[in-house]
Coordinates of C-alpha atoms and ligand atoms in Angstrom, one line a residue:
M1 CA -12.3 103.4 266.0
D2 CA -14.7 105.7 267.9
D3 CA -13.5 109.3 267.7
S4 CA -15.9 111.6 269.3
V5 CA -16.0 115.2 268.3
Q6 CA -15.6 118.1 270.7
F7 CA -17.3 121.4 269.8
F8 CA -15.6 124.8 270.4
K9 CA -17.2 128.2 270.3
V10 CA -14.9 130.1 267.9
V11 CA -16.5 133.3 266.5
H12 CA -19.8 135.1 266.3
K13 CA -21.5 134.8 262.8
D14 CA -21.8 138.6 262.7
E15 CA -18.0 138.8 262.6
L16 CA -17.8 136.8 259.4
T17 CA -17.6 138.5 256.1
P18 CA -18.6 136.9 252.8
G19 CA -15.6 136.7 250.5
E20 CA -13.1 136.6 253.4
G21 CA -11.7 133.8 255.5
S22 CA -11.5 134.0 259.2
L23 CA -8.8 132.4 261.3
V24 CA -10.2 130.8 264.5
F25 CA -8.9 128.7 267.3
A26 CA -10.5 125.5 268.5
G27 CA -8.4 124.3 271.4
V28 CA -4.9 123.9 270.0
K29 CA -6.1 123.9 266.4
K30 CA -6.1 126.8 263.9
L31 CA -9.0 126.5 261.5
A32 CA -10.3 128.6 258.7
V33 CA -14.0 129.6 258.6
F34 CA -15.8 131.0 255.5
L35 CA -19.3 132.4 255.0
L36 CA -21.1 131.7 251.7
D37 CA -24.7 132.5 251.0
G38 CA -25.5 132.5 254.7
E39 CA -23.9 129.1 255.2
I40 CA -20.7 128.6 257.3
F41 CA -17.9 126.2 256.4
C42 CA -14.8 125.2 258.3
I43 CA -11.6 123.7 257.0
Q44 CA -8.1 123.2 258.2
N45 CA -6.1 126.4 258.1
H46 CA -2.8 124.8 257.2
C47 CA -2.4 124.5 253.4
P48 CA -1.4 120.9 252.6
H49 CA 1.1 122.0 250.0
A50 CA 3.5 124.0 252.1
G51 CA 1.6 125.2 255.2
A52 CA 0.4 128.7 254.4
S53 CA -2.7 130.0 256.1
L54 CA -5.8 129.4 254.0
A55 CA -7.8 131.8 256.2
R56 CA -5.7 134.5 254.5
G57 CA -6.4 133.3 251.0
T58 CA -8.4 135.0 248.3
V59 CA -12.0 133.9 248.1
R60 CA -14.1 133.6 244.9
G61 CA -17.4 131.8 245.4
C62 CA -16.6 128.6 247.2
I63 CA -12.9 128.5 246.3
V64 CA -10.2 129.9 248.5
S65 CA -6.8 130.4 246.8
C66 CA -3.8 129.9 249.0
P67 CA -1.8 133.1 249.5
R68 CA 1.5 131.3 248.9
H69 CA 1.3 129.4 245.6
D70 CA -2.4 130.1 244.6
W71 CA -3.7 126.6 244.8
G72 CA -7.5 126.6 244.9
F73 CA -9.4 124.7 247.6
D74 CA -13.2 124.3 247.6
F75 CA -14.2 124.9 251.2
T76 CA -17.6 123.3 250.8
D77 CA -16.2 119.8 250.1
G78 CA -12.4 120.1 250.9
S79 CA -11.3 119.3 247.4
C80 CA -8.2 120.9 245.8
K81 CA -8.9 122.3 242.3
T82 CA -5.2 122.7 241.4
N83 CA -3.8 119.3 242.4
R84 CA -6.4 116.6 242.9
R85 CA -4.1 114.4 245.0
Y86 CA -4.5 117.0 247.8
S87 CA -7.5 118.0 249.9
V88 CA -8.2 119.8 253.1
K89 CA -10.0 118.4 256.1
Q90 CA -13.5 119.8 256.8
Y91 CA -14.9 120.3 260.3
P92 CA -18.6 120.3 261.3
V93 CA -20.2 123.7 262.1
K94 CA -23.1 124.5 264.3
V95 CA -24.6 127.9 265.0
D96 CA -26.4 128.4 268.3
D97 CA -29.5 130.5 269.0
E98 CA -27.4 133.5 269.8
G99 CA -25.4 133.3 266.6
W100 CA -22.2 131.9 268.0
V101 CA -20.4 129.5 265.6
H102 CA -19.1 126.2 267.1
V103 CA -16.8 123.9 265.2
G104 CA -16.3 120.2 266.0
V105 CA -12.8 118.7 266.2
P106 CA -12.2 115.0 266.7
E107 CA -10.7 114.4 270.1
S108 CA -7.8 112.5 268.4
E109 CA -6.7 115.8 266.9
L110 CA -6.6 117.5 270.3
L111 CA -4.0 115.3 271.9
Ligands
FES1 S1 1.5 126.6 250.5 FE1 -0.5 126.7 249.7 S2 -0.3 126.3 247.6 FE2 1.7 126.2 248.4

């Protein structure tokens, strides 16, 4: 099924800090954005284990550890390092010429 992606301007890249997540809003969705070695990544904010905010997790390299039960998620590929049956959804990121970060959300998730 065709599911086109809608991009939202969510934050300026200068507001992102390496080693910290940022909570952003894309329409109705809360997402978590991370800066690593000049590259920006976006995953779902909602931890798939019990719903804590991954944007508030502790970051070491490409792993964000959930603030609630410390499960580790790789924000570069969405994998869970603690329980491999779980993963987090990734969202495409674009940075425009003025440094604004835009994240793409499938329209089916905006309903
Ligand atoms: S809520 Fe994230 S690991 Fe439990």
